Structure formats: C-alpha cells, structure tokens
CSV table of N, CA, C and O in Angstrom, one decimal:
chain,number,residue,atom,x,y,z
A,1226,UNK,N,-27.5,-8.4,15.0
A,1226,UNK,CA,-26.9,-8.3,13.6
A,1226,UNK,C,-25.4,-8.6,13.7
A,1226,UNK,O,-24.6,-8.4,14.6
A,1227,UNK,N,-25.2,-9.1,12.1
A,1227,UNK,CA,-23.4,-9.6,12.4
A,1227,UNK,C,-22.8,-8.7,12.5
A,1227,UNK,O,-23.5,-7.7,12.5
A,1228,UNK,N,-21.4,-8.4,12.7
A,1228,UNK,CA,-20.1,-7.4,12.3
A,1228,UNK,C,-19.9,-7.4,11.1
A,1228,UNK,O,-20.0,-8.5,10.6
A,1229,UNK,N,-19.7,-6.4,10.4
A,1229,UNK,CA,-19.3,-6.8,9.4
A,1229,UNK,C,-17.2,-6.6,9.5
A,1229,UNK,O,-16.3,-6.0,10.1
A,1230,UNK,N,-17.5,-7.9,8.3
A,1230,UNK,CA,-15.9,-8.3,7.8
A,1230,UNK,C,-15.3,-8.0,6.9
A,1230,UNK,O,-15.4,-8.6,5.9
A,1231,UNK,N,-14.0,-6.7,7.0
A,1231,UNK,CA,-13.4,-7.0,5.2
A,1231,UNK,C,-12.3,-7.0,5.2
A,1231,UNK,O,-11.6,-6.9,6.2
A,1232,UNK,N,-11.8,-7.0,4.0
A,1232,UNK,CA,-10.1,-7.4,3.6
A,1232,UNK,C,-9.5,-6.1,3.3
A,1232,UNK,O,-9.8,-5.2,2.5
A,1233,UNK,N,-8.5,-6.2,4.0
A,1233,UNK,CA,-7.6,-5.4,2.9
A,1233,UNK,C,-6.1,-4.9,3.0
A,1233,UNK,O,-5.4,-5.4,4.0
A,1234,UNK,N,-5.4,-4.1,2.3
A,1234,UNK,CA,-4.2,-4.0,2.7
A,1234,UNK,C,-3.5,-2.6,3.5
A,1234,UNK,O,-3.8,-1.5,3.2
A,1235,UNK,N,-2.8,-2.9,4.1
A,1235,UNK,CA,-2.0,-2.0,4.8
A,1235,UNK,C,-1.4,-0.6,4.3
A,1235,UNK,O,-0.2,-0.4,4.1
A,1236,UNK,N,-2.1,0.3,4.2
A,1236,UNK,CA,-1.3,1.1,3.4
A,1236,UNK,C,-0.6,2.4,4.3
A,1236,UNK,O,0.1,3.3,3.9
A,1237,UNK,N,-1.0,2.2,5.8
A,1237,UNK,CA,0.2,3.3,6.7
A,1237,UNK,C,0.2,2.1,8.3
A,1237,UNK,O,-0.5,1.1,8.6
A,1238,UNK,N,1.3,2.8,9.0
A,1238,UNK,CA,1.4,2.3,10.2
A,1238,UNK,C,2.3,2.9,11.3
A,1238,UNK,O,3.0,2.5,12.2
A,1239,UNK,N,2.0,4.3,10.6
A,1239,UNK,CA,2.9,5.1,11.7
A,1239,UNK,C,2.3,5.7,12.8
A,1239,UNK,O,3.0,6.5,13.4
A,1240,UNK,N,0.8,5.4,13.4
A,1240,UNK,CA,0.3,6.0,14.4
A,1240,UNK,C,0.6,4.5,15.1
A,1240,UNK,O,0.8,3.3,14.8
A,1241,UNK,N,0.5,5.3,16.1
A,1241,UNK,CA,0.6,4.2,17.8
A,1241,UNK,C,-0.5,3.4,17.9
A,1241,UNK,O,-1.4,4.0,18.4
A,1242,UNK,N,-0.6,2.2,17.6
A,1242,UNK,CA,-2.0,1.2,17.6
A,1242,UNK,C,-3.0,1.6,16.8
A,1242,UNK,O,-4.2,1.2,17.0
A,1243,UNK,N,-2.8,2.3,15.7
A,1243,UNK,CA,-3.8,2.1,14.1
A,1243,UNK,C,-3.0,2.2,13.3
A,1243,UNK,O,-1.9,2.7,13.3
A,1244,UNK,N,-3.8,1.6,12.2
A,1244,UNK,CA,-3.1,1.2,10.7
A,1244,UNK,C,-4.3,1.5,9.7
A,1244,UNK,O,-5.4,1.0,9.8
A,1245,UNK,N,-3.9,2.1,9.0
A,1245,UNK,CA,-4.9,2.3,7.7
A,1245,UNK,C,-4.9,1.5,6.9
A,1245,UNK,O,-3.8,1.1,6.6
A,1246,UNK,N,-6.1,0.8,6.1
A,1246,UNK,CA,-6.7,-0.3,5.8
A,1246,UNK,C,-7.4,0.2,4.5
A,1246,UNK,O,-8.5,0.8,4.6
A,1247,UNK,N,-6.8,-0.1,3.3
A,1247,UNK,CA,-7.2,0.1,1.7
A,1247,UNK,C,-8.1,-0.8,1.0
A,1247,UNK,O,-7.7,-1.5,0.1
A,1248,UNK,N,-9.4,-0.8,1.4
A,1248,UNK,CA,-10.7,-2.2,0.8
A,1248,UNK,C,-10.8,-1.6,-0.4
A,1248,UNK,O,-11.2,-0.5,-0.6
A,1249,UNK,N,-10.4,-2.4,-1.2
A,1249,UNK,CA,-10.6,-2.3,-2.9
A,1249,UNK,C,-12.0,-3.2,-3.1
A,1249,UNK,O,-12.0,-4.3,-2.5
A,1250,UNK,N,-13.1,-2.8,-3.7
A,1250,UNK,CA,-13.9,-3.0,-3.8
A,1250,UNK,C,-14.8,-3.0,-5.8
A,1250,UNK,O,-15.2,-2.0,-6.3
A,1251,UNK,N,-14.9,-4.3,-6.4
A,1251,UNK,CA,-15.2,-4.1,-8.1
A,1251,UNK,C,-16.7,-4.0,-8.0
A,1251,UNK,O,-17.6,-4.8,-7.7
A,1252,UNK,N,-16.6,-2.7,-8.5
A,1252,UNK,CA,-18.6,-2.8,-9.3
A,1252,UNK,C,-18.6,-2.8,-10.5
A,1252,UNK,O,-17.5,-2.7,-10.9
A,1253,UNK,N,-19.5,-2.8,-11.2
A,1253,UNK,CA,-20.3,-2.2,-12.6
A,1253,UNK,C,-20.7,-1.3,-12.9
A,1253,UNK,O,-21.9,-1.3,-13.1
A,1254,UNK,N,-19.9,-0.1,-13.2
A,1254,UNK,CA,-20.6,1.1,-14.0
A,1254,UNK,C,-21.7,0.5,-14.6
A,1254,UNK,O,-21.9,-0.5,-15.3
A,1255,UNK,N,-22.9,1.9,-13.7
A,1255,UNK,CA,-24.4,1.5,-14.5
A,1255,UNK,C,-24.8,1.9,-15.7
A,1255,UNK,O,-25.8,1.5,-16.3
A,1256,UNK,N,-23.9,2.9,-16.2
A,1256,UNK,CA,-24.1,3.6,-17.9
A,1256,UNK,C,-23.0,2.6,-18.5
A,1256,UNK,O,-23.5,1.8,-19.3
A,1257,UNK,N,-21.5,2.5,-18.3
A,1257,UNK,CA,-21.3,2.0,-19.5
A,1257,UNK,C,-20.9,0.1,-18.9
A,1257,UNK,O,-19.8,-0.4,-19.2
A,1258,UNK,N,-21.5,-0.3,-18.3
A,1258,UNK,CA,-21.6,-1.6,-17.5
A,1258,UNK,C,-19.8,-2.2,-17.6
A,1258,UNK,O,-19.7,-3.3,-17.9
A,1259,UNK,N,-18.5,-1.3,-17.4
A,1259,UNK,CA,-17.3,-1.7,-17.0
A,1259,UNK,C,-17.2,-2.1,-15.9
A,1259,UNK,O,-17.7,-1.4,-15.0
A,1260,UNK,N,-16.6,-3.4,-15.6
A,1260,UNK,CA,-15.9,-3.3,-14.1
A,1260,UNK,C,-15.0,-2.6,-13.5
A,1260,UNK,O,-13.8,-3.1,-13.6
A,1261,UNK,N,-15.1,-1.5,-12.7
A,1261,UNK,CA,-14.5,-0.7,-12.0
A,1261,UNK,C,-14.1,-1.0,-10.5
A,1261,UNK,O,-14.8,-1.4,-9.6
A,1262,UNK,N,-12.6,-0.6,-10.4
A,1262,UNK,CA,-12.8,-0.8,-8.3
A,1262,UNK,C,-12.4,0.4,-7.8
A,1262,UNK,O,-11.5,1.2,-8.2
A,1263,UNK,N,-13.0,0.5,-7.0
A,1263,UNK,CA,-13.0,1.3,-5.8
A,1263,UNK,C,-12.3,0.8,-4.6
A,1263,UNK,O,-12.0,-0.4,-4.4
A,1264,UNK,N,-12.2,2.1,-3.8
A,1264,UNK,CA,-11.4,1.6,-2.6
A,1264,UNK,C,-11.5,2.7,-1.4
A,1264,UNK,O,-11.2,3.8,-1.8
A,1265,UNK,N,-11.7,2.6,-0.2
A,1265,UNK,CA,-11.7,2.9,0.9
A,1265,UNK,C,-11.2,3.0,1.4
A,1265,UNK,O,-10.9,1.8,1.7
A,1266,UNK,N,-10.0,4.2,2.5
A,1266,UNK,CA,-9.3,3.6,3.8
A,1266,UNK,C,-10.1,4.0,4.9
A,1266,UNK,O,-10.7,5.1,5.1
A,1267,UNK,N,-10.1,2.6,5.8
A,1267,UNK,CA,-10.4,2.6,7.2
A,1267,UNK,C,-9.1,2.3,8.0
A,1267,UNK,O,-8.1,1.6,7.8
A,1268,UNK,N,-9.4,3.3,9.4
A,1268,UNK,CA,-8.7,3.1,10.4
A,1268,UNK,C,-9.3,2.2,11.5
A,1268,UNK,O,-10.4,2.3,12.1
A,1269,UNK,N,-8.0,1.2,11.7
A,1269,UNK,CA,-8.5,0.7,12.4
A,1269,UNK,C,-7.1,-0.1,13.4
A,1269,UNK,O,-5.9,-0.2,13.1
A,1270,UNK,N,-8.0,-0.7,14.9
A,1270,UNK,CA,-7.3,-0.7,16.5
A,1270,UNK,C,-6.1,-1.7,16.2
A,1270,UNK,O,-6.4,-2.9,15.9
A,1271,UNK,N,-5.1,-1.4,16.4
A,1271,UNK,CA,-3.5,-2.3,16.3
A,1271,UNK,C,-3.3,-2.4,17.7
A,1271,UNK,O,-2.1,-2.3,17.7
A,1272,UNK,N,-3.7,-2.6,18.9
A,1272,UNK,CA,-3.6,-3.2,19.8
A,1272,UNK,C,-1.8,-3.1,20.0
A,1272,UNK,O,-1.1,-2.2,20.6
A,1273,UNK,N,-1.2,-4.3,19.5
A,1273,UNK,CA,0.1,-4.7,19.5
A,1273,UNK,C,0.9,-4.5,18.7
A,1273,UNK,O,1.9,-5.2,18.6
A,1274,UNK,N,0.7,-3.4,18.0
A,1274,UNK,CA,1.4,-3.0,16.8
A,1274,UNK,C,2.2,-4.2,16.2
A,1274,UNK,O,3.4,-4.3,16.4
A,1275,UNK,N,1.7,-5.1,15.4
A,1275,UNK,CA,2.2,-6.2,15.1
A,1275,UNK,C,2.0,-6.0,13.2
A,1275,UNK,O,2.7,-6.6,12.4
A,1276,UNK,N,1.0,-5.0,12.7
A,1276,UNK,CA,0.7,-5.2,11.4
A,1276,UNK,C,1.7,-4.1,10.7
A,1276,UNK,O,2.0,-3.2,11.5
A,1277,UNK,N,2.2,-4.0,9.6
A,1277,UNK,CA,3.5,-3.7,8.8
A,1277,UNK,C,2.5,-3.1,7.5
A,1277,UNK,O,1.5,-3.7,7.0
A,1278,UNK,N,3.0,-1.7,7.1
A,1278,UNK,CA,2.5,-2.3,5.4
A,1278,UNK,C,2.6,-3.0,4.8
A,1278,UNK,O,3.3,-4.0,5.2
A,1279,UNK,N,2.0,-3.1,3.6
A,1279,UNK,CA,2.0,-4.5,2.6
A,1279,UNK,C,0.9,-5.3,3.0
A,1279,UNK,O,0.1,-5.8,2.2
A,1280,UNK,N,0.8,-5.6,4.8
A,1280,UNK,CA,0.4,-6.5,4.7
A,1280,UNK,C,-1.6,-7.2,4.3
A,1280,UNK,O,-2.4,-6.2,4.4
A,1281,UNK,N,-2.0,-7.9,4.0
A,1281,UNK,CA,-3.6,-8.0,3.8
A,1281,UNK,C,-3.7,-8.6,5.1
A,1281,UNK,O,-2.9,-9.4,5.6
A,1282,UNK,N,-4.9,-7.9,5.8
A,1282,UNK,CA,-5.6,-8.1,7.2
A,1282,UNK,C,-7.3,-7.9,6.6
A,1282,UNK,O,-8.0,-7.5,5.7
A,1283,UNK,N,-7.1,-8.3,7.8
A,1283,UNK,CA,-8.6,-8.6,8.1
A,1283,UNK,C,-9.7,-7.9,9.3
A,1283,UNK,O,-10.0,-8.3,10.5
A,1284,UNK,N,-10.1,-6.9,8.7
A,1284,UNK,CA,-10.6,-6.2,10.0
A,1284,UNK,C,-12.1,-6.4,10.5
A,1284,UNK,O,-12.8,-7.1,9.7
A,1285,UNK,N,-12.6,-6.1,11.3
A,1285,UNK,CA,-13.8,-6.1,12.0
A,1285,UNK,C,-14.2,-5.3,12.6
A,1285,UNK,O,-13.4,-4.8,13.4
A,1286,UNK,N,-15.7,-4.7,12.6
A,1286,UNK,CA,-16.3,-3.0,12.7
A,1286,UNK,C,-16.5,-3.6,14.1
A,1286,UNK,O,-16.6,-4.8,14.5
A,1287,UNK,N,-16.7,-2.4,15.0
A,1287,UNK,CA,-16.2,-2.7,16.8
A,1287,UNK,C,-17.1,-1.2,16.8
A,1287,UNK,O,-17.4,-0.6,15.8
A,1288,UNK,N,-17.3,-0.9,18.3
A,1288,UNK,CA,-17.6,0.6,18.8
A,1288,UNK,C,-16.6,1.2,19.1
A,1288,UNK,O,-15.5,0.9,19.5
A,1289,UNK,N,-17.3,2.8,18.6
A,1289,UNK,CA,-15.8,3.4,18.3
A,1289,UNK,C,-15.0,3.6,19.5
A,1289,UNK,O,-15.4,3.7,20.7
A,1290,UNK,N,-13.6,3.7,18.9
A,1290,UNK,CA,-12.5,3.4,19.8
A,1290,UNK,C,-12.3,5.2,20.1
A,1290,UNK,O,-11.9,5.8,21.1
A,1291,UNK,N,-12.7,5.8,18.6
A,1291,UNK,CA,-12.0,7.3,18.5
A,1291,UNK,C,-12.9,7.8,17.7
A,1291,UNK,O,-14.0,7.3,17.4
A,1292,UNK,N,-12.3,9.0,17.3
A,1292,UNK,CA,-13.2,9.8,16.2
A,1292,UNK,C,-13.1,9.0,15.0
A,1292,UNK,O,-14.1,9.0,14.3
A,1293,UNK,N,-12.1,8.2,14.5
A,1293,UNK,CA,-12.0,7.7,13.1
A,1293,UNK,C,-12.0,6.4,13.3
A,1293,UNK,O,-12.3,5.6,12.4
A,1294,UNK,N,-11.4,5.9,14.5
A,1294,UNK,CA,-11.5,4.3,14.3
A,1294,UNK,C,-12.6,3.8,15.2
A,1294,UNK,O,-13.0,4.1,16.3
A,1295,UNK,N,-13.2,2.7,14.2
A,1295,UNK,CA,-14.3,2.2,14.2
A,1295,UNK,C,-14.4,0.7,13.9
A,1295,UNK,O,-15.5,0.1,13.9
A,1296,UNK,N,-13.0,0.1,13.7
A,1296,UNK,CA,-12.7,-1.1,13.5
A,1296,UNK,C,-11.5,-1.9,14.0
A,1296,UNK,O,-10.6,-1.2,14.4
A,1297,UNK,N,-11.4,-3.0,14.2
A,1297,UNK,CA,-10.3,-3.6,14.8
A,1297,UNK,C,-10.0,-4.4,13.7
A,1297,UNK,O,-10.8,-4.6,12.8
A,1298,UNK,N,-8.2,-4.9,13.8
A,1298,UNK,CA,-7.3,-6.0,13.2
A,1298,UNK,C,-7.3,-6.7,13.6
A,1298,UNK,O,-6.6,-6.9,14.6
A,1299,UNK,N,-8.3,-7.9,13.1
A,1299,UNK,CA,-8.7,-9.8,13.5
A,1299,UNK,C,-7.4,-10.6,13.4
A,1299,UNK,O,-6.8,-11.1,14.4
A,1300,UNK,N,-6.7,-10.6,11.8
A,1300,UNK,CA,-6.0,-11.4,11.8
A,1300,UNK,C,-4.8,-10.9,10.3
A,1300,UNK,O,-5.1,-10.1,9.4
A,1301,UNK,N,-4.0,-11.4,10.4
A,1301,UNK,CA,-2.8,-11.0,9.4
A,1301,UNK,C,-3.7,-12.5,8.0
A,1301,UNK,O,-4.0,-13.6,8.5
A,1302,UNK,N,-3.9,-12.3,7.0
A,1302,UNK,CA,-4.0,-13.0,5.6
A,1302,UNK,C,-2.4,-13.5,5.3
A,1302,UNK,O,-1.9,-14.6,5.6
A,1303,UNK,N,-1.6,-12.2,4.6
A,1303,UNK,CA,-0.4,-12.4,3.8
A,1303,UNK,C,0.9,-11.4,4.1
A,1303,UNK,O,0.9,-10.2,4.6
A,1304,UNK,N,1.8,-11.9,3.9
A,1304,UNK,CA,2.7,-10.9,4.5
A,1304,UNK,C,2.6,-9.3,3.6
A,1304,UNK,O,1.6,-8.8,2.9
A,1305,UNK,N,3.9,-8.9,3.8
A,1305,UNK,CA,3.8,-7.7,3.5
A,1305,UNK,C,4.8,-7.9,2.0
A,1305,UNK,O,5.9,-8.3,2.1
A,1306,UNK,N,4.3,-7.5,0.9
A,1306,UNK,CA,4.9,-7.7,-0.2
A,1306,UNK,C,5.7,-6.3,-1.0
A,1306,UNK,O,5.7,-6.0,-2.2
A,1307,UNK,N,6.4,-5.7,0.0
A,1307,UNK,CA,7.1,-4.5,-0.7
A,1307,UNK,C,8.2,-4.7,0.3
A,1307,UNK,O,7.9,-4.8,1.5
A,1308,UNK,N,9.6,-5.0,-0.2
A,1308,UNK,CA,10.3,-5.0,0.9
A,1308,UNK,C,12.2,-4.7,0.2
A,1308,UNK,O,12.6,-5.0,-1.0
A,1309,UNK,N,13.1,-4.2,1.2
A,1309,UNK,CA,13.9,-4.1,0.4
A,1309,UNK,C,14.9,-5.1,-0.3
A,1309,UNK,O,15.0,-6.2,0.2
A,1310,UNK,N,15.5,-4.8,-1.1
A,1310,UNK,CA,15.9,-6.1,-2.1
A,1310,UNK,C,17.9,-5.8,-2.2
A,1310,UNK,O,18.3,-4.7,-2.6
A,1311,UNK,N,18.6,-6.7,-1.8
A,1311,UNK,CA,19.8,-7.0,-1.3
A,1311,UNK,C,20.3,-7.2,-2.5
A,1311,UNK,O,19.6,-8.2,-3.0
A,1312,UNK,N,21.7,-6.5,-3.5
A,1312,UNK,CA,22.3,-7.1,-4.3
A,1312,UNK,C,23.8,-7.1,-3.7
A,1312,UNK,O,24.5,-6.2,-3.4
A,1313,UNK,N,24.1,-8.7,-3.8
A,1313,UNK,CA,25.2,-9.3,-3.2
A,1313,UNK,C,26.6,-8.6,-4.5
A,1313,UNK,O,27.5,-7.9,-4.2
A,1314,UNK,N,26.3,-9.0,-5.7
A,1314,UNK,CA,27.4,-8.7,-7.4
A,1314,UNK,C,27.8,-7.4,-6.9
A,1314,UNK,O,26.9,-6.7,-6.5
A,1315,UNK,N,29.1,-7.0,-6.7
A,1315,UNK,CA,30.0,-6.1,-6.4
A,1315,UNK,C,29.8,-5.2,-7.5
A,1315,UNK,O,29.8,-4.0,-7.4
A,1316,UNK,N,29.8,-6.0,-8.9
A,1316,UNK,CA,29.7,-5.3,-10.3
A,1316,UNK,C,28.3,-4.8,-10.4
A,1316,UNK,O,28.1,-4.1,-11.4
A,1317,UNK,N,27.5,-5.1,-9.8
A,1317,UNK,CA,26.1,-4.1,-10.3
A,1317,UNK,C,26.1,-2.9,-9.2
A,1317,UNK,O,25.7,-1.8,-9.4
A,1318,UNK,N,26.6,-3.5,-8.2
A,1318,UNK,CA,26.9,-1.9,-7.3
A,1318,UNK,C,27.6,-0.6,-8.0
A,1318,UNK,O,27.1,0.5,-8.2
A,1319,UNK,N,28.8,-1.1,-8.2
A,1319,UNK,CA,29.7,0.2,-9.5
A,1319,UNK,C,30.0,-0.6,-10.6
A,1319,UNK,O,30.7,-1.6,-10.7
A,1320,UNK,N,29.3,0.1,-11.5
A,1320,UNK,CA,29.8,-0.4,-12.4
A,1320,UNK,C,31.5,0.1,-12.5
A,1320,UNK,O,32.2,0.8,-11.7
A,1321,UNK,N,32.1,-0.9,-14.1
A,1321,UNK,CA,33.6,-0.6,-14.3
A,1321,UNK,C,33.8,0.6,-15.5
A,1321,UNK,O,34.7,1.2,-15.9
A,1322,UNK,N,32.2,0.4,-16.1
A,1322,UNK,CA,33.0,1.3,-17.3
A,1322,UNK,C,32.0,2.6,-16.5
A,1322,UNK,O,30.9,2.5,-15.9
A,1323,UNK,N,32.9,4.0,-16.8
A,1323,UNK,CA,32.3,5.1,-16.7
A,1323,UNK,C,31.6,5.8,-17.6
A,1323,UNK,O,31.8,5.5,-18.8
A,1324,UNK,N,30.8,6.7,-17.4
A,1324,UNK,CA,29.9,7.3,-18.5
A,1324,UNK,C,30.9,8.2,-19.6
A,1324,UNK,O,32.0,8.6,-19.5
A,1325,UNK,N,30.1,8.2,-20.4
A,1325,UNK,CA,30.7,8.6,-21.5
A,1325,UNK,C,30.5,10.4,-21.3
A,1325,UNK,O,29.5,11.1,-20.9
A,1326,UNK,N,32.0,10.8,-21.8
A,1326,UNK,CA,32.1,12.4,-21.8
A,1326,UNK,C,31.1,13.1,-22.6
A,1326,UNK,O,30.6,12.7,-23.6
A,1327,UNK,N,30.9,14.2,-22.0
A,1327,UNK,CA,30.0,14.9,-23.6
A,1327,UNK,C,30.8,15.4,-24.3
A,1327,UNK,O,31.9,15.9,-24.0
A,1328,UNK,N,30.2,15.3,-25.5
A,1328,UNK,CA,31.1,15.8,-26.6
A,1328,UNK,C,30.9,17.5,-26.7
A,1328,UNK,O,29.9,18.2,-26.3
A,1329,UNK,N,32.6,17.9,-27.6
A,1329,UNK,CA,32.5,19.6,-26.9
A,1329,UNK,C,32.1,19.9,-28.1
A,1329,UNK,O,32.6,19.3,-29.0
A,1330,UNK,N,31.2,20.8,-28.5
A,1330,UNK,CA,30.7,21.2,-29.8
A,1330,UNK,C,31.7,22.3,-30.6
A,1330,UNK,O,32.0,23.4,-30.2
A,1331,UNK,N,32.1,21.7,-31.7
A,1331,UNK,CA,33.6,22.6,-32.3
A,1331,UNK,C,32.7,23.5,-33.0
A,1331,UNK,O,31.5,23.1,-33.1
A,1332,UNK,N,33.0,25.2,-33.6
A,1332,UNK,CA,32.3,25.9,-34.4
A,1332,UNK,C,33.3,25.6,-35.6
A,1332,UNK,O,34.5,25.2,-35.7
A,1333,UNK,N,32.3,25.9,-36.5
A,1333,UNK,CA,32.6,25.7,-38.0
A,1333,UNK,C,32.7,26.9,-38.8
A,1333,UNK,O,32.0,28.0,-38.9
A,1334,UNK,N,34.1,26.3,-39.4
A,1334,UNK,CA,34.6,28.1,-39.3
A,1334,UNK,C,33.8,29.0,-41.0
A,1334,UNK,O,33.6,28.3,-42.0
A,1335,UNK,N,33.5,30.2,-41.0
A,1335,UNK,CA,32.5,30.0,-42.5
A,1335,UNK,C,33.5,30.8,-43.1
A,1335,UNK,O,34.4,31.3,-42.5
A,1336,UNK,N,33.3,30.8,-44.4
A,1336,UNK,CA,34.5,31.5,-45.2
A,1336,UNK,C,33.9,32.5,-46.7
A,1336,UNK,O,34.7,33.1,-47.4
C-alpha cells in the first residue's frame, strides 16, 4: 500500500527536528451542503532543521519516529510568507507632528 501524501503549512518550528504541519482540508456539510475546511496539525521529522514557518511542505507518513511523529518533510513547495517588513522613510518612523493635547474640561459657572 502507498504512503500517504499531504500538503501543508508550517505553523511551529521550535522543537529540535519537528515542525508542525497545518493540512487544511474542504468538505461539504451534509445538512446544510456548505463548503467548509478543516484542518489538522501533524508532527512531523525535520532531520536538518531546514523548514521555517510560513513555509508549505510536503510531508509523508513513515513509522513512528516518536509518540506524536509519524511523518517526515519530503520537500519545501513555497517559501515562507510572514516575514518582517523594513521601512527605510525616516518620516514614517517619527512622525513630525505630535499628538494633540487633551482638552482640560472648564466648569461652567451657574448663577
């Protein structure tokens, strides 16, 4: 019988040679027939610690390595699409104008 094969993305990578693996998966509610997705994490063997969040891999079911992993990372799909973003404009770092004071509430005097 084959291995089975599935896709998916990276959603941890802080243990030492496993990465958890998020298979989003669309069915059909059988009462009100919506397409719905679902999703799974599998753990599975990082050998080389080479896989990053973000990224979509491709894993394959193996004997187990551990109590939870049960699968190996074949191959990297796409990189990793969360990453941090550099602004060079000196003016969007501080701005020049400062926030506006609050106003002091005067009492109104009754007579």
């Amino acid at each position: 019988m084959p291995k089975r094969v599935l896709t998916g993305t990276v959603v941890s990578d802080k243990a030492e040679k496993t990465v958890v693996v998020r298979v989003e998966r669309r069915v059909k509610h059988p009462l009100y027939g919506k397409i719905i997705k679902l999703s799974k994490k599998y753990h599975a063997h990082d050998a080389a610690n080479e896989v990053h969040v973000g990224e979509v891999v491709r894993i394959e079911e193996c004997a187990p390595i551990s109590k939870l992993k049960t699968w190996t990372v074949v191959d990297r799909i796409g990189v990793a699409k969360i990453g941090s973003v550099e602004i060079d404009e000196p003016e969007a770092r501080a701005p020049e104008a400062e926030p506006a004071k609050p106003v002091s509430c005067t009492s109104v005097p009754t007579s």
